[in-house]
Amino acid sequence: MQKINLDRSWEYLELGFANVLNLTSSEYEWKKVDLPHDAVIEKERSELNPSGAGEGYTVGCSLYYKKELILDEQWQGKNLILEFEGIMGIAEVFVNGRLVAKHFNGYTSFLVDITKHVKMVDKNIIIVRVENTHKPSSRWYAGCGIYRHVWLHIGGKVYIKPWHLHVQTRAIENETAILEIRAVVVNSVNEKVKGVIKFDVFSKEEKLILSSEERFLIGKSEEKVIAKTLELKPFKYWDIEDPYLYKIQATIICDESIEDSASTLFGVRTIEVNPNEGFKLNGKPLKLKGSCIHHDNGPLGSASYDRAEERKVELLKASGFNAVRLAHNPFAPAFLDACDRLGMLVIEEFFDVWHAGKVSFDYHLFFDKYWEEDLESTIMRDYNHPSIIMWSIGNEITWGVGVDVDDDSGYSIYSWCERLAKKVKSLDSSRLVTAALCAIPDDYKRLFAIIEEGNYVIRMLKQEADVIEDKWGEFSEKFSRFLDVVGYNYKVDRYEYD
């Protein structure tokens, strides 16, 4: 699908709940803004704000964004899909006064098919409501607003679904990279369609080095996965010293004319772990020199500018890091693109909370209903990034959870760990699954005592092993059986014993 950036020429309004049909009247004073936009960074802070120290004593916001969209006449009969990379707050999307989508996770991207809701001969009004007034809703500075890019995807009657052109290195044999290409093709018309999908692989220098075709027949209103195995020889590995990127372009041809196309970058690399040699990249042991970072850009707030995202990676590389863990949520595509280009390994984390919260209004309120949608959209969007080596299903999830419960109540931490890990593997079997472990409820009284004594950062949750009653060891063993790699937060004193 053709992809057009829609960041320019928006307007925004700070307002409580209102009828969107009335928002276009002259009584409202809209402010002009280009995206990405964080409305909170400009506001005064106060220790009286309920967000507290974790969110930097910031205020909450209730916002409306508006954009006029005039469609090109060449898009007549095309499929139109909006992509929001990230909206911090509970988001509602309206097109010409009609509610067409809701989204509840401020860190995950989402797609909105607007084909049936737009008009070709008149201007279209897109309004996005962002509700982020209930505080505290985060344990760190989060911002508020449409803080990442917005795109419009334009596809033919038969098109490649956004985020669904994937490349996986299946094996390396005799200096040949065995690639599996998968494209999800959508037929939007009410009849069967015959066609050809052409896969072209280009070098980093934009030279065509491999081409293959596959015929298909797709039923009316059907989604279909078209897979193809390609052999790339010779090839260059992607690694942290030479992050070599290929490009694949998929083109759909129907009745001898191009109906749709899509392209993505990818790298050829292998990853594995074992207890004796640790992590291996392209068959060679590699120690991860890692950092955990949050998504904000300091004085820019949470607004995700491409250069700011790239600069973060450059600074990490210059400081000697070769890996980063995304704390504690999916990041902007621009950050991952920079990791691909510059050679930075990534552990991408899905959630800071599951069904039990850490602050009053965080994602735990929506997790039960939307975890699967958010996990799937993240993996589909980020599948081709060679920099990503692990998916983390959670950060310190044991906060606020009775870990000794392992029953059918629906809130067993062990059953949820198994459920999430299996879901990740069903979507992506090529990467490792991890989770970051920290305290268990029995730690809390001890933690509070340490805090009262002072120096709690250094001594935080050390929990040395007790050969008689090793509660943390018992818990972590049961939890970790679903993981490929276990994350230890703060527990340096456990390393040698475990």
XYZ file of N, CA, C and O in Angstrom, residues 131-271:
564
model
N -8.370 10.947 26.103
C -8.754 11.106 27.510
C -7.633 10.583 28.407
O -7.313 9.390 28.402
N -7.015 11.506 29.168
C -5.913 11.107 30.040
C -5.931 11.980 31.293
O -4.914 12.541 31.702
N -7.106 12.095 31.887
C -7.246 12.948 33.067
C -7.108 12.186 34.378
O -6.771 12.764 35.408
N -7.400 10.890 34.364
C -7.353 10.117 35.601
C -5.910 9.805 35.979
O -5.176 9.174 35.211
N -5.509 10.236 37.153
C -4.130 10.081 37.605
C -4.088 9.463 38.998
O -4.996 9.679 39.799
N -3.019 8.706 39.280
C -1.880 8.380 38.423
C -2.220 7.272 37.433
O -2.963 6.348 37.747
N -1.639 7.377 36.223
C -1.858 6.363 35.200
C -0.564 5.738 34.722
O -0.574 4.890 33.833
N 0.560 6.168 35.293
C 1.860 5.648 34.867
C 2.832 5.752 36.026
O 2.616 6.528 36.974
N 3.936 4.992 35.934
C 4.989 5.070 36.951
C 6.159 5.925 36.482
O 7.187 5.985 37.143
N 6.028 6.574 35.314
C 7.066 7.439 34.759
C 6.379 8.495 33.900
O 5.176 8.442 33.669
N 7.155 9.452 33.396
C 6.578 10.492 32.547
C 6.048 9.862 31.269
O 6.789 9.187 30.542
N 4.773 10.086 30.980
C 4.153 9.481 29.797
C 3.713 10.508 28.765
O 3.657 10.214 27.575
N 3.361 11.728 29.217
C 2.847 12.727 28.293
C 1.386 12.481 27.962
O 0.713 11.635 28.557
N 0.878 13.216 26.971
C -0.512 13.058 26.553
C -0.671 13.625 25.149
O -0.152 14.696 24.841
N -1.409 12.900 24.320
C -1.700 13.395 22.980
C -1.302 12.408 21.895
O -0.910 11.271 22.169
N -1.403 12.863 20.638
C -0.955 12.061 19.497
C 0.545 12.314 19.375
O 0.989 13.217 18.661
N 1.326 11.531 20.094
C 2.737 11.835 20.282
C 3.658 11.091 19.318
O 4.878 11.246 19.376
N 3.066 10.299 18.414
C 3.838 9.646 17.357
C 3.184 9.952 16.006
O 2.155 10.606 15.944
N 3.758 9.426 14.947
C 3.295 9.743 13.592
C 1.915 9.156 13.301
O 1.496 8.162 13.904
N 1.253 9.777 12.326
C -0.002 9.266 11.756
C 0.208 9.104 10.257
O 0.770 9.987 9.593
N -0.273 7.974 9.723
C -0.095 7.652 8.308
C -1.424 7.280 7.670
O -2.330 6.819 8.351
N -1.484 7.461 6.353
C -2.605 6.959 5.563
C -2.061 5.938 4.566
O -1.188 6.250 3.749
N -2.571 4.699 4.661
C -2.221 3.645 3.713
C -3.289 3.587 2.618
O -4.486 3.577 2.918
N -2.839 3.524 1.377
C -3.759 3.492 0.235
C -3.477 2.230 -0.558
O -2.375 2.050 -1.098
N -4.454 1.337 -0.636
C -4.253 0.060 -1.291
C -5.270 -0.211 -2.376
O -6.357 0.375 -2.407
N -4.923 -1.121 -3.275
C -5.819 -1.491 -4.359
C -6.972 -2.349 -3.886
O -7.138 -2.604 -2.689
N -7.775 -2.817 -4.824
C -8.901 -3.685 -4.474
C -8.412 -4.992 -3.858
O -9.055 -5.564 -2.980
N -7.279 -5.465 -4.336
C -6.558 -6.556 -3.694
C -5.252 -5.963 -3.183
O -4.475 -5.417 -3.963
N -5.020 -6.028 -1.864
C -3.873 -5.316 -1.304
C -3.160 -6.163 -0.252
O -3.711 -7.131 0.286
N -1.931 -5.765 0.021
C -1.132 -6.398 1.074
C -1.434 -5.673 2.375
O -1.265 -4.458 2.481
N -1.881 -6.411 3.357
C -2.306 -5.829 4.632
C -1.125 -5.129 5.312
O -0.020 -5.684 5.381
N -1.313 -3.901 5.803
C -0.230 -3.215 6.511
C 0.325 -4.072 7.652
O -0.432 -4.756 8.346
N 1.649 -4.032 7.819
C 2.408 -4.787 8.828
C 2.481 -6.282 8.532
O 2.985 -7.044 9.355
N 2.021 -6.745 7.385
C 1.913 -8.189 7.164
C 2.714 -8.685 5.956
O 2.341 -9.667 5.316
N 3.813 -8.023 5.655
C 4.819 -8.570 4.751
C 6.019 -8.920 5.613
O 6.731 -8.038 6.103
N 6.238 -10.217 5.844
C 7.233 -10.671 6.811
C 8.308 -11.526 6.150
O 8.028 -12.294 5.213
N 9.531 -11.386 6.656
C 10.671 -12.176 6.188
C 11.315 -12.853 7.396
O 11.594 -12.186 8.401
N 11.529 -14.151 7.299
C 12.183 -14.896 8.373
C 13.327 -15.732 7.797
O 13.170 -16.404 6.774
N 14.490 -15.658 8.452
C 15.611 -16.517 8.082
C 15.377 -17.889 8.703
O 15.496 -18.065 9.911
N 15.013 -18.854 7.870
C 14.698 -20.196 8.364
C 15.939 -20.998 8.703
O 15.959 -21.780 9.648
N 17.000 -20.829 7.900
C 18.220 -21.603 8.119
C 19.348 -20.989 7.313
O 19.127 -20.229 6.356
N 20.563 -21.337 7.703
C 21.763 -21.024 6.927
C 22.392 -22.351 6.543
O 22.824 -23.115 7.419
N 22.430 -22.662 5.268
C 22.957 -23.944 4.793
C 23.900 -23.707 3.624
O 23.519 -23.081 2.626
N 25.143 -24.229 3.776
C 26.123 -24.127 2.695
C 26.266 -22.695 2.182
O 26.212 -22.430 0.979
N 26.391 -21.777 3.137
C 26.568 -20.350 2.838
C 25.387 -19.762 2.067
O 25.530 -18.784 1.329
N 24.226 -20.399 2.253
C 22.987 -19.915 1.639
C 21.974 -19.595 2.722
O 21.765 -20.394 3.642
N 21.351 -18.426 2.648
C 20.294 -18.049 3.591
C 18.951 -18.501 3.024
O 18.563 -18.095 1.926
N 18.261 -19.362 3.783
C 16.937 -19.835 3.394
C 15.908 -18.881 3.996
O 15.742 -18.824 5.215
N 15.230 -18.116 3.156
C 14.281 -17.101 3.617
C 12.855 -17.559 3.362
O 12.537 -18.042 2.278
N 12.006 -17.393 4.371
C 10.572 -17.614 4.180
C 9.880 -16.257 4.123
O 9.968 -15.461 5.065
N 9.198 -15.999 3.026
C 8.474 -14.746 2.837
C 6.987 -15.029 3.021
O 6.451 -15.983 2.439
N 6.326 -14.220 3.816
C 4.882 -14.363 4.023
C 4.212 -13.007 3.840
O 4.637 -12.016 4.434
N 3.169 -12.994 3.032
C 2.388 -11.771 2.823
C 0.917 -12.097 3.026
O 0.414 -13.087 2.480
N 0.227 -11.288 3.807
C -1.216 -11.427 3.969
C -1.879 -10.532 2.931
O -1.724 -9.309 2.947
N -2.601 -11.166 2.013
C -3.266 -10.456 0.919
C -4.763 -10.401 1.207
O -5.360 -11.399 1.618
N -5.354 -9.234 0.994
C -6.773 -9.011 1.275
C -7.504 -8.699 -0.032
O -7.073 -7.832 -0.797
N -8.595 -9.412 -0.277
C -9.460 -9.134 -1.419
C -10.689 -8.380 -0.916
O -11.500 -8.917 -0.164
N -10.833 -7.136 -1.313
C -11.929 -6.307 -0.809
C -13.164 -6.320 -1.705
O -14.164 -5.673 -1.395
N -13.098 -7.034 -2.821
C -14.229 -7.053 -3.739
C -15.035 -8.334 -3.560
O -14.563 -9.327 -3.014
N -16.250 -8.303 -4.069
C -17.198 -9.396 -3.841
C -17.149 -10.439 -4.968
O -18.178 -10.899 -5.455
N -15.926 -10.788 -5.366
C -15.743 -11.825 -6.375
C -14.327 -12.393 -6.267
O -13.427 -11.743 -5.710
N -14.145 -13.603 -6.787
C -12.824 -14.208 -6.779
C -11.886 -13.424 -7.703
O -12.306 -12.881 -8.716
N -10.600 -13.406 -7.313
C -9.612 -12.679 -8.104
C -8.386 -13.569 -8.300
O -7.882 -14.169 -7.350
N -7.913 -13.626 -9.555
C -6.659 -14.293 -9.871
C -5.564 -13.242 -9.974
O -5.804 -12.118 -10.422
N -4.368 -13.627 -9.579
C -3.278 -12.675 -9.691
C -1.928 -13.324 -9.491
O -1.810 -14.532 -9.295
N -0.916 -12.491 -9.552
C 0.467 -12.903 -9.322
C 1.056 -11.971 -8.278
O 0.828 -10.750 -8.329
N 1.782 -12.541 -7.324
C 2.526 -11.706 -6.389
C 4.004 -11.916 -6.669
O 4.489 -13.045 -6.765
N 4.691 -10.827 -6.871
C 6.109 -10.849 -7.225
C 6.927 -10.363 -6.042
O 6.629 -9.321 -5.449
N 7.952 -11.127 -5.676
C 8.853 -10.762 -4.582
C 10.215 -10.395 -5.160
O 10.858 -11.212 -5.834
N 10.669 -9.185 -4.886
C 11.979 -8.710 -5.335
C 12.821 -8.350 -4.115
O 12.367 -7.597 -3.234
N 14.038 -8.880 -4.064
C 14.965 -8.580 -2.976
C 16.065 -7.680 -3.502
O 16.681 -7.962 -4.543
N 16.319 -6.578 -2.769
C 17.316 -5.594 -3.167
C 18.431 -5.538 -2.121
O 18.192 -5.701 -0.927
N 19.631 -5.280 -2.591
C 20.761 -5.111 -1.681
C 20.676 -3.760 -0.972
O 19.822 -2.925 -1.296
N 21.601 -3.551 -0.046
C 21.667 -2.267 0.650
C 21.923 -1.122 -0.323
O 21.525 0.021 -0.080
N 22.548 -1.468 -1.444
C 22.866 -0.468 -2.469
C 21.749 -0.325 -3.494
O 21.962 0.289 -4.551
N 20.570 -0.911 -3.199
C 19.372 -0.809 -4.050
C 19.506 -1.591 -5.364
O 18.811 -1.297 -6.337
N 20.369 -2.581 -5.393
C 20.527 -3.416 -6.574
C 19.628 -4.646 -6.465
O 19.616 -5.323 -5.424
N 18.864 -4.950 -7.497
C 18.005 -6.137 -7.504
C 18.883 -7.384 -7.556
O 19.671 -7.566 -8.482
N 18.731 -8.265 -6.551
C 19.593 -9.446 -6.479
C 18.807 -10.755 -6.503
O 19.391 -11.821 -6.678
N 17.494 -10.691 -6.342
C 16.696 -11.914 -6.324
C 15.254 -11.570 -6.657
O 14.729 -10.547 -6.194
N 14.611 -12.407 -7.468
C 13.226 -12.156 -7.851
C 12.503 -13.479 -8.009
O 13.070 -14.471 -8.486
N 11.222 -13.500 -7.578
C 10.434 -14.721 -7.684
C 8.957 -14.344 -7.748
O 8.546 -13.284 -7.245
N 8.145 -15.218 -8.366
C 6.719 -14.955 -8.496
C 5.909 -16.134 -7.965
O 6.372 -17.271 -7.963
N 4.695 -15.833 -7.533
C 3.774 -16.867 -7.049
C 2.364 -16.499 -7.516
O 1.879 -15.390 -7.254
N 1.719 -17.438 -8.207
C 0.333 -17.209 -8.618
C -0.615 -17.486 -7.466
O -0.334 -18.319 -6.595
N -1.768 -16.774 -7.452
C -2.737 -17.001 -6.384
C -4.163 -16.823 -6.909
O -4.409 -16.131 -7.898
N -5.071 -17.443 -6.203
C -6.507 -17.253 -6.397
C -7.089 -16.954 -5.038
O -6.924 -17.739 -4.097
N -7.752 -15.824 -4.908
C -8.282 -15.414 -3.611
C -9.789 -15.213 -3.718
O -10.294 -14.618 -4.681
N -10.498 -15.751 -2.732
C -11.951 -15.675 -2.744
C -12.470 -14.295 -2.408
O -11.733 -13.414 -1.963
N -13.756 -14.095 -2.609
C -14.361 -12.789 -2.346
C -14.262 -12.453 -0.853
O -14.490 -13.300 0.013
N -13.864 -11.218 -0.586
C -13.724 -10.685 0.777
C -12.860 -11.587 1.654
O -13.093 -11.715 2.859
N -11.828 -12.182 1.071
C -10.983 -13.137 1.801
C -9.637 -12.520 2.147
O -9.113 -11.664 1.436
N -9.071 -12.950 3.299
C -7.681 -12.705 3.640
C -6.916 -13.994 3.430
O -7.348 -15.054 3.884
N -5.767 -13.909 2.787
C -5.029 -15.129 2.452
C -3.540 -14.918 2.677
O -2.989 -13.882 2.289
N -2.891 -15.902 3.314
C -1.446 -15.857 3.500
C -0.777 -16.506 2.296
O -1.065 -17.656 1.957
N 0.097 -15.774 1.638
C 0.869 -16.307 0.517
C 2.321 -16.405 0.969
O 2.926 -15.402 1.376
N 2.862 -17.621 0.946
C 4.214 -17.865 1.438
C 5.113 -18.329 0.303
O 4.662 -18.996 -0.638
N 6.377 -17.978 0.412
C 7.351 -18.345 -0.612
C 8.710 -18.518 0.062
O 9.094 -17.722 0.921
N 9.428 -19.575 -0.307
C 10.776 -19.791 0.191
C 11.786 -19.363 -0.870
O 11.709 -19.783 -2.030
N 12.723 -18.502 -0.456
C 13.754 -18.004 -1.363
C 15.128 -18.357 -0.817
O 15.331 -18.404 0.411
N 16.068 -18.591 -1.698
C 17.448 -18.864 -1.308
C 18.321 -17.693 -1.719
O 18.372 -17.320 -2.893
N 19.009 -17.121 -0.728
C 19.847 -15.945 -0.957
C 21.316 -16.356 -0.851
O 21.796 -16.719 0.226
N 22.017 -16.304 -1.979
C 23.429 -16.674 -2.018
C 24.117 -15.898 -3.121
O 23.634 -15.893 -4.254
N 25.224 -15.220 -2.786
C 25.777 -15.046 -1.442
C 24.933 -14.066 -0.625
O 24.027 -13.424 -1.164
N 25.230 -13.963 0.652
C 24.490 -13.023 1.500
C 25.433 -12.431 2.528
O 26.535 -12.950 2.772
N 24.997 -11.345 3.153
C 25.749 -10.729 4.238
C 24.906 -10.756 5.501
O 23.719 -10.442 5.477
N 25.537 -11.132 6.611
C 24.849 -11.134 7.893
C 24.549 -9.711 8.363
O 25.309 -8.777 8.094
N 23.456 -9.579 9.104
C 23.239 -8.387 9.924
C 23.877 -8.650 11.272
O 23.592 -9.678 11.914
N 24.734 -7.776 11.736
C 25.265 -7.893 13.103
C 25.530 -6.500 13.649
O 25.314 -5.498 12.964
N 26.014 -6.429 14.873
C 26.146 -5.120 15.525
C 27.300 -4.306 14.959
O 27.317 -3.078 15.091
N 28.272 -4.959 14.332
C 29.392 -4.239 13.735
C 29.094 -3.815 12.304
O 29.533 -2.759 11.849
N 28.361 -4.642 11.583
C 27.994 -4.335 10.203
C 26.510 -4.656 10.017
O 26.145 -5.727 9.553
N 25.639 -3.738 10.399
C 24.187 -3.998 10.352
C 23.647 -3.898 8.923
O 22.987 -2.920 8.556
N 23.903 -4.923 8.145
C 23.556 -4.915 6.714
C 22.066 -5.195 6.540
O 21.538 -6.188 7.043
N 21.389 -4.326 5.801
C 19.945 -4.434 5.603
C 19.605 -4.660 4.129
O 20.118 -3.956 3.250
N 18.755 -5.638 3.893
C 18.169 -5.866 2.581
C 16.766 -5.239 2.542
O 16.177 -4.936 3.584
N 16.255 -5.082 1.334
C 14.865 -4.647 1.167
C 14.124 -5.674 0.330
O 14.667 -6.185 -0.657
N 12.907 -5.993 0.747
C 12.048 -6.831 -0.084
C 10.834 -6.024 -0.504
O 10.261 -5.276 0.298
N 10.489 -6.149 -1.766
C 9.287 -5.501 -2.290
C 8.350 -6.568 -2.839
O 8.763 -7.442 -3.599
N 7.103 -6.505 -2.417
C 6.071 -7.420 -2.912
C 5.110 -6.620 -3.790
O 4.624 -5.558 -3.378
N 4.838 -7.131 -4.969
C 3.964 -6.439 -5.922
C 2.853 -7.375 -6.365
O 3.129 -8.508 -6.785
N 1.610 -6.928 -6.260
C 0.456 -7.708 -6.714
C 0.077 -7.251 -8.119
O -0.135 -6.058 -8.363
N -0.003 -8.210 -9.031
C -0.346 -7.927 -10.419
C -1.628 -8.677 -10.773
O -1.700 -9.902 -10.635
N -2.634 -7.939 -11.188
C -3.912 -8.518 -11.632
C -4.229 -7.976 -13.026
O -4.145 -6.758 -13.260
N -4.597 -8.874 -13.934
C -4.914 -8.477 -15.314
C -3.787 -7.649 -15.930
O -4.013 -6.621 -16.580
N -2.552 -8.089 -15.644
C -1.341 -7.503 -16.219
C -1.089 -6.055 -15.796
O -0.302 -5.347 -16.436
N -1.732 -5.620 -14.733
C -1.456 -4.275 -14.211
C -1.199 -4.361 -12.714
O -1.724 -5.242 -12.028
N -0.393 -3.429 -12.213
C -0.046 -3.426 -10.794
C -1.257 -2.968 -9.974
O -1.779 -1.873 -10.183
N -1.671 -3.822 -9.055
C -2.807 -3.527 -8.202
C -2.373 -2.957 -6.862
O -3.038 -2.100 -6.281
N -1.227 -3.444 -6.339
C -0.776 -2.991 -5.023
C 0.683 -3.402 -4.842
O 1.191 -4.296 -5.543
N 1.354 -2.756 -3.893
C 2.729 -3.144 -3.570
C 3.043 -2.753 -2.134
O 2.374 -1.896 -1.547
N 4.056 -3.392 -1.580
C 4.522 -3.085 -0.232
C 5.992 -3.438 -0.157
O 6.482 -4.304 -0.902
N 6.723 -2.773 0.726
C 8.142 -3.076 0.892
C 8.533 -2.959 2.351
O 7.872 -2.261 3.135
N 9.614 -3.633 2.713
C 10.120 -3.569 4.078
C 11.595 -3.918 4.074
O 12.082 -4.632 3.186
N 12.330 -3.404 5.057
C 13.726 -3.769 5.252
C 13.803 -5.001 6.148
O 12.937 -5.234 6.983
N 14.862 -5.782 5.982
C 15.086 -6.942 6.859
C 16.573 -7.249 6.891
O 17.354 -6.751 6.077
N 16.955 -8.065 7.854
C 18.342 -8.487 7.961
C 18.423 -9.995 8.070
O 17.494 -10.645 8.560
N 19.532 -10.547 7.618
C 19.769 -11.988 7.744
C 20.650 -12.209 8.967
O 21.798 -11.754 9.006
N 20.108 -12.849 9.980
C 20.878 -13.122 11.189
C 20.254 -14.295 11.936
O 19.063 -14.594 11.792
N 21.039 -14.977 12.741
C 20.551 -16.080 13.565
C 20.807 -15.759 15.031
O 21.795 -15.099 15.372
N 19.903 -16.199 15.895
C 20.073 -16.026 17.336
C 19.798 -17.345 18.039
O 18.975 -18.138 17.591
